[in-house]
Amino acid sequence: MIDVIIPVYRPDVSFRTVLQRLNQQSIRPERIILINTEKRFWKPELAFGIEQVEVYHISKEEFDHAATRKMAAELSKAEYMMFLTQDAIPANHRLMEQLLKVFKKKEVAAAFARQIPQKKCNPIEDYTRRFNYPNTSFLREKKDIERLGIRAYFFSDVCAVYRKADYLQLGGFVERAIFNEDMLFAAKALAYGKKIAYVAEAKVYHSHNYGNIEYLKRNFDLGVSQAEHPEVFSQVSSEKEGIALVKETARYLWKTGKGYYIPKLISNSGFKWLGYRLGKHYQKLSKQMIRRLTLNPAYWKNWNQ
């Protein structure tokens, strides 16, 4: 009925927790398909005793956010596919059950889960997760684009389920994307009259405490993905949403007595904005500069100005 697909790279012992919790779901996956980057980094003991696990190895040069998932989707024969990242930990045994419920609505092509901040994340990241992943579920459809702008496309493969029939009908993921393969699919689904669901009851633990340079690089790749797909992103603006998030976070920090984090928020936001703007105009940069700015140097191997 449902397969789980997880791209992995240098997984540590915490990844075994992810596999174990998948194996304990009220609706268990038929297969857990792992696309592992670099065979030498895979540790077979992580999947010991979990029969559904299948491991396929690729090289670092072969990895691509869209193409790798597209390849994995072709391996799946199930009615539904759940994409997960290796650091997204199911919060309970009903994650898959809760996500699958929404597909009773035939017009729903894909659904994504709520991301709960981990205990160790800082207040800025904590609020960002709560802002982006509220405790109320919703559906998005084509008519919402005018009202919501880019937020109508908001979707995350950190934990998401796709109806395989709709995935195939819509052509699946794009052939190549450095980032945002999930939002690109969501935009296509809405354009063709399908709906995207956010299921707040389905929860995974997932958060990060990035530094300024990590934020710069992540947002550089985000900017590149938008520049490479103007058919989706030229009609909507990300910057307005980014500014709104910064303002709301600053207000939250001040009200909760954590105003001393505001300088960090301003610093983080500045690096995010710089990375994003550089990514949007990557064609003006040298290949050497791009390789310094990106999180995915292998993506640029065959790129020529």
Short mmCIF file of C-alpha atoms in Angstrom, two decimals:
data_model
loop_
_atom_site.label_atom_id
_atom_site.label_comp_id
_atom_site.label_asym_id
_atom_site.label_seq_id
_atom_site.Cartn_x
_atom_site.Cartn_y
_atom_site.Cartn_z
CA MET A 1 0.00 0.00 0.00
CA ILE A 2 2.74 2.47 0.92
CA ASP A 3 6.51 2.57 0.44
CA VAL A 4 8.89 4.89 2.27
CA ILE A 5 11.71 6.54 0.35
CA ILE A 6 14.66 8.12 2.18
CA PRO A 7 17.78 9.67 0.58
CA VAL A 8 20.65 9.13 3.05
CA TYR A 9 24.19 10.43 3.36
CA ARG A 10 26.54 9.45 6.18
CA PRO A 11 23.70 8.30 8.48
CA ASP A 12 24.61 7.98 12.16
CA VAL A 13 23.10 5.91 14.95
CA SER A 14 20.09 8.26 15.23
CA PHE A 15 18.95 7.02 11.82
CA ARG A 16 18.27 3.60 13.33
CA THR A 17 15.63 5.30 15.49
CA VAL A 18 13.94 6.56 12.31
CA LEU A 19 13.89 3.05 10.82
CA GLN A 20 12.63 1.48 14.04
CA ARG A 21 9.79 3.97 14.36
CA LEU A 22 8.78 3.37 10.76
CA ASN A 23 8.68 -0.33 11.50
CA GLN A 24 6.39 0.32 14.49
CA GLN A 25 3.76 2.31 12.60
CA SER A 26 0.08 1.37 12.85
CA ILE A 27 0.23 1.12 9.06
CA ARG A 28 3.61 -0.40 8.26
CA PRO A 29 5.42 0.33 4.99
CA GLU A 30 5.73 -2.48 2.50
CA ARG A 31 9.24 -1.32 1.56
CA ILE A 32 11.70 1.20 2.96
CA ILE A 33 13.80 2.29 -0.01
CA LEU A 34 17.07 3.98 0.92
CA ILE A 35 19.05 5.86 -1.72
CA ASN A 36 22.46 6.07 -0.12
CA THR A 37 25.08 8.51 -1.37
CA GLU A 38 28.53 6.87 -1.35
CA LYS A 39 28.55 3.18 -0.49
CA ARG A 40 31.55 3.53 1.84
CA PHE A 41 29.47 5.61 4.26
CA TRP A 42 26.66 3.09 4.65
CA LYS A 43 26.56 1.05 7.88
CA PRO A 44 24.51 -2.17 7.39
CA GLU A 45 23.97 -2.54 11.14
CA LEU A 46 21.68 0.51 11.09
CA ALA A 47 19.02 -1.55 9.32
CA PHE A 48 19.63 -4.83 11.15
CA GLY A 49 16.40 -6.75 11.77
CA ILE A 50 14.21 -4.44 9.66
CA GLU A 51 13.20 -6.65 6.76
CA GLN A 52 11.58 -4.01 4.56
CA VAL A 53 14.80 -2.05 4.06
CA GLU A 54 16.36 -1.99 0.59
CA VAL A 55 19.55 0.00 -0.01
CA TYR A 56 20.58 1.43 -3.39
CA HIS A 57 23.93 3.18 -3.67
CA ILE A 58 24.77 6.21 -5.81
CA SER A 59 27.82 8.45 -6.04
CA LYS A 60 27.95 12.00 -4.73
CA GLU A 61 28.07 13.27 -8.32
CA GLU A 62 24.80 11.45 -9.08
CA PHE A 63 22.84 12.98 -6.20
CA ASP A 64 20.22 15.57 -7.07
CA HIS A 65 17.27 16.63 -4.93
CA ALA A 66 14.80 15.93 -7.74
CA ALA A 67 16.51 13.26 -9.87
CA THR A 68 17.40 11.05 -6.90
CA ARG A 69 13.84 11.04 -5.62
CA LYS A 70 12.52 10.54 -9.13
CA MET A 71 14.73 7.46 -9.50
CA ALA A 72 13.50 6.11 -6.16
CA ALA A 73 9.88 6.71 -7.13
CA GLU A 74 10.41 4.51 -10.18
CA LEU A 75 11.46 1.68 -7.86
CA SER A 76 8.23 1.92 -5.88
CA LYS A 77 5.17 -0.06 -6.99
CA ALA A 78 2.94 0.97 -4.08
CA GLU A 79 -0.24 3.04 -4.26
CA TYR A 80 1.35 5.70 -2.04
CA MET A 81 4.92 6.86 -1.53
CA MET A 82 6.18 8.60 1.59
CA PHE A 83 9.33 10.65 1.20
CA LEU A 84 11.30 11.28 4.37
CA THR A 85 14.67 12.83 5.19
CA GLN A 86 17.09 10.87 7.32
CA ASP A 87 16.85 13.30 10.24
CA ALA A 88 13.03 13.40 10.42
CA ILE A 89 11.97 11.22 13.37
CA PRO A 90 8.34 10.03 13.48
CA ALA A 91 6.82 11.47 16.65
CA ASN A 92 4.51 8.49 17.23
CA HIS A 93 3.23 5.27 15.68
CA ARG A 94 0.36 6.96 13.79
CA LEU A 95 2.36 9.19 11.42
CA MET A 96 1.57 7.23 8.26
CA GLU A 97 -2.00 6.54 9.32
CA GLN A 98 -2.70 10.24 9.83
CA LEU A 99 -1.16 11.22 6.48
CA LEU A 100 -3.05 8.57 4.54
CA LYS A 101 -6.45 9.63 5.96
CA VAL A 102 -6.49 12.80 3.89
CA PHE A 103 -6.29 10.83 0.64
CA LYS A 104 -9.92 9.83 1.10
CA LYS A 105 -10.45 13.12 -0.72
CA LYS A 106 -9.81 12.06 -4.32
CA GLU A 107 -8.59 15.50 -5.37
CA VAL A 108 -5.62 15.39 -2.93
CA ALA A 109 -2.40 14.54 -4.79
CA ALA A 110 0.06 14.90 -1.91
CA ALA A 111 0.19 15.66 1.81
CA PHE A 112 2.92 16.77 4.20
CA ALA A 113 3.45 16.46 7.93
CA ARG A 114 3.97 18.89 10.76
CA GLN A 115 7.57 19.41 11.84
CA ILE A 116 8.03 19.65 15.60
CA PRO A 117 11.17 21.41 16.89
CA GLN A 118 13.56 19.23 18.83
CA LYS A 119 14.40 20.09 22.43
CA LYS A 120 17.89 21.32 21.61
CA CYS A 121 16.89 23.87 18.97
CA ASN A 122 17.27 27.56 19.75
CA PRO A 123 14.25 29.90 20.18
CA ILE A 124 14.60 31.32 16.66
CA GLU A 125 14.42 27.90 15.02
CA ASP A 126 11.71 26.84 17.45
CA TYR A 127 9.46 29.73 16.43
CA THR A 128 10.25 29.26 12.72
CA ARG A 129 8.97 25.67 12.91
CA ARG A 130 5.83 26.77 14.73
CA PHE A 131 5.26 29.59 12.22
CA ASN A 132 5.67 27.36 9.16
CA TYR A 133 3.98 24.29 10.64
CA PRO A 134 0.93 25.38 12.64
CA ASN A 135 -1.32 23.09 14.68
CA THR A 136 -4.21 23.45 12.25
CA SER A 137 -4.47 21.35 9.08
CA PHE A 138 -5.36 22.89 5.71
CA LEU A 139 -5.85 22.21 2.00
CA ARG A 140 -4.35 24.30 -0.79
CA GLU A 141 -5.81 24.61 -4.28
CA LYS A 142 -5.31 26.73 -7.38
CA LYS A 143 -7.54 29.58 -6.26
CA ASP A 144 -5.33 30.11 -3.18
CA ILE A 145 -2.34 31.25 -5.23
CA GLU A 146 -3.62 34.80 -5.71
CA ARG A 147 -4.32 35.16 -1.98
CA LEU A 148 -1.28 33.39 -0.54
CA GLY A 149 1.42 33.90 -3.14
CA ILE A 150 4.36 31.57 -2.67
CA ARG A 151 2.87 30.09 0.51
CA ALA A 152 0.30 28.35 -1.66
CA TYR A 153 3.17 26.18 -2.93
CA PHE A 154 4.66 25.54 0.50
CA PHE A 155 5.32 21.82 0.78
CA SER A 156 8.09 19.74 2.34
CA ASP A 157 9.64 16.40 1.47
CA VAL A 158 11.07 16.25 4.99
CA CYS A 159 7.94 14.13 5.45
CA ALA A 160 5.37 13.90 2.67
CA VAL A 161 3.11 11.32 1.03
CA TYR A 162 2.27 11.26 -2.69
CA ARG A 163 -0.56 9.41 -4.38
CA LYS A 164 1.37 7.42 -7.00
CA ALA A 165 -1.32 7.70 -9.68
CA ASP A 166 -1.36 11.52 -9.41
CA TYR A 167 2.42 11.64 -9.22
CA LEU A 168 2.66 9.77 -12.53
CA GLN A 169 -0.16 11.70 -14.18
CA LEU A 170 1.58 14.98 -13.35
CA GLY A 171 4.95 13.78 -14.62
CA GLY A 172 6.57 13.36 -11.21
CA PHE A 173 9.49 15.47 -10.06
CA VAL A 174 11.39 17.66 -12.49
CA GLU A 175 14.47 16.07 -14.03
CA ARG A 176 16.93 18.24 -12.15
CA ALA A 177 16.70 20.58 -9.15
CA ILE A 178 19.24 21.76 -6.60
CA PHE A 179 16.43 22.45 -4.12
CA ASN A 180 12.64 22.85 -3.88
CA GLU A 181 11.70 19.71 -5.81
CA ASP A 182 8.73 19.42 -3.44
CA MET A 183 7.41 22.94 -4.05
CA LEU A 184 7.85 22.53 -7.79
CA PHE A 185 5.65 19.45 -7.69
CA ALA A 186 3.09 21.23 -5.49
CA ALA A 187 2.92 24.13 -7.94
CA LYS A 188 2.32 21.72 -10.81
CA ALA A 189 -0.35 19.86 -8.87
CA LEU A 190 -2.25 23.08 -8.10
CA ALA A 191 -1.97 24.23 -11.71
CA TYR A 192 -3.67 21.02 -12.85
CA GLY A 193 -6.54 21.32 -10.40
CA LYS A 194 -5.25 18.97 -7.69
CA LYS A 195 -5.04 19.80 -3.99
CA ILE A 196 -2.15 19.72 -1.52
CA ALA A 197 -2.81 18.88 2.13
CA TYR A 198 -1.03 19.85 5.32
CA VAL A 199 -1.79 17.36 8.09
CA ALA A 200 -1.02 18.86 11.50
CA GLU A 201 -1.88 15.62 13.30
CA ALA A 202 0.96 13.83 11.48
CA LYS A 203 4.18 14.83 13.25
CA VAL A 204 7.92 14.38 12.90
CA TYR A 205 10.70 15.80 15.03
CA HIS A 206 12.87 17.90 12.76
CA SER A 207 14.83 21.10 13.33
CA HIS A 208 18.34 22.53 12.95
CA ASN A 209 20.60 25.05 14.63
CA TYR A 210 22.39 26.41 11.58
CA GLY A 211 25.12 29.04 11.63
CA ASN A 212 25.30 32.06 9.34
CA ILE A 213 27.39 30.35 6.65
CA GLU A 214 25.04 27.35 6.54
CA TYR A 215 22.09 29.68 6.15
CA LEU A 216 23.88 31.56 3.37
CA LYS A 217 24.58 28.34 1.46
CA ARG A 218 21.10 26.89 1.92
CA ASN A 219 19.50 30.09 0.73
CA PHE A 220 21.92 30.35 -2.17
CA ASP A 221 20.67 26.97 -3.40
CA LEU A 222 17.09 28.08 -2.76
CA GLY A 223 17.68 31.18 -4.88
CA VAL A 224 19.22 29.07 -7.65
CA SER A 225 16.23 26.74 -7.70
CA GLN A 226 13.89 29.69 -8.11
CA ALA A 227 16.03 31.25 -10.84
CA GLU A 228 16.09 27.95 -12.73
CA HIS A 229 12.31 27.63 -12.61
CA PRO A 230 10.83 31.02 -13.47
CA GLU A 231 7.69 29.30 -14.76
CA VAL A 232 6.78 28.80 -11.09
CA PHE A 233 8.61 31.40 -9.05
CA SER A 234 8.59 34.49 -11.29
CA GLN A 235 4.91 35.05 -10.49
CA VAL A 236 5.30 34.98 -6.69
CA SER A 237 7.74 36.57 -4.26
CA SER A 238 9.63 34.82 -1.45
CA GLU A 239 11.06 37.99 0.06
CA LYS A 240 7.74 39.32 1.35
CA GLU A 241 7.18 36.07 3.26
CA GLY A 242 10.74 36.14 4.57
CA ILE A 243 10.33 39.66 5.94
CA ALA A 244 7.04 38.70 7.60
CA LEU A 245 8.70 35.75 9.32
CA VAL A 246 11.55 37.90 10.63
CA LYS A 247 9.12 40.47 12.04
CA GLU A 248 6.95 37.82 13.69
CA THR A 249 10.00 36.07 15.16
CA ALA A 250 11.38 39.31 16.58
CA ARG A 251 8.00 40.07 18.14
CA TYR A 252 7.89 36.59 19.66
CA LEU A 253 11.41 36.85 21.08
CA TRP A 254 10.64 40.21 22.65
CA LYS A 255 7.33 39.13 24.18
CA THR A 256 8.79 35.93 25.66
CA GLY A 257 11.74 37.67 27.31
CA LYS A 258 14.26 36.37 24.78
CA GLY A 259 15.06 39.67 23.16
CA TYR A 260 18.77 38.94 23.52
CA TYR A 261 18.33 36.57 20.55
CA ILE A 262 17.23 39.42 18.27
CA PRO A 263 20.81 40.34 17.19
CA LYS A 264 21.29 36.68 16.20
CA LEU A 265 18.00 36.78 14.30
CA ILE A 266 19.12 39.89 12.40
CA SER A 267 22.50 38.29 11.62
CA ASN A 268 20.95 35.01 10.47
CA SER A 269 18.39 36.85 8.35
CA GLY A 270 21.05 38.99 6.70
CA PHE A 271 23.03 35.93 5.63
CA LYS A 272 19.85 34.24 4.40
CA TRP A 273 18.94 37.26 2.31
CA LEU A 274 22.46 37.58 0.90
CA GLY A 275 22.57 33.90 -0.05
CA TYR A 276 19.15 34.09 -1.65
CA ARG A 277 19.99 37.17 -3.73
CA LEU A 278 23.30 35.66 -4.88
CA GLY A 279 21.48 32.48 -5.85
CA LYS A 280 18.84 34.36 -7.82
CA HIS A 281 21.67 35.91 -9.88
CA TYR A 282 24.02 32.91 -9.97
CA GLN A 283 24.53 33.27 -13.73
CA LYS A 284 26.57 36.40 -13.09
CA LEU A 285 28.99 34.53 -10.80
CA SER A 286 32.07 32.51 -11.66
CA LYS A 287 31.97 28.74 -11.29
CA GLN A 288 34.60 29.01 -8.58
CA MET A 289 32.46 31.43 -6.58
CA ILE A 290 29.36 29.27 -7.02
CA ARG A 291 31.17 26.21 -5.68
CA ARG A 292 32.06 28.22 -2.58
CA LEU A 293 28.50 29.35 -2.04
CA THR A 294 26.56 26.15 -2.68
CA LEU A 295 25.79 23.22 -0.39
CA ASN A 296 25.87 20.96 -3.46
CA PRO A 297 29.14 21.40 -5.40
CA ALA A 298 28.54 18.21 -7.41
CA TYR A 299 25.41 19.80 -8.91
CA TRP A 300 27.63 22.26 -10.77
CA LYS A 301 30.08 19.74 -12.23
CA ASN A 302 28.79 20.07 -15.80
CA TRP A 303 27.65 23.69 -15.60
CA ASN A 304 29.17 26.11 -18.07
CA GLN A 305 28.61 29.83 -18.11
#
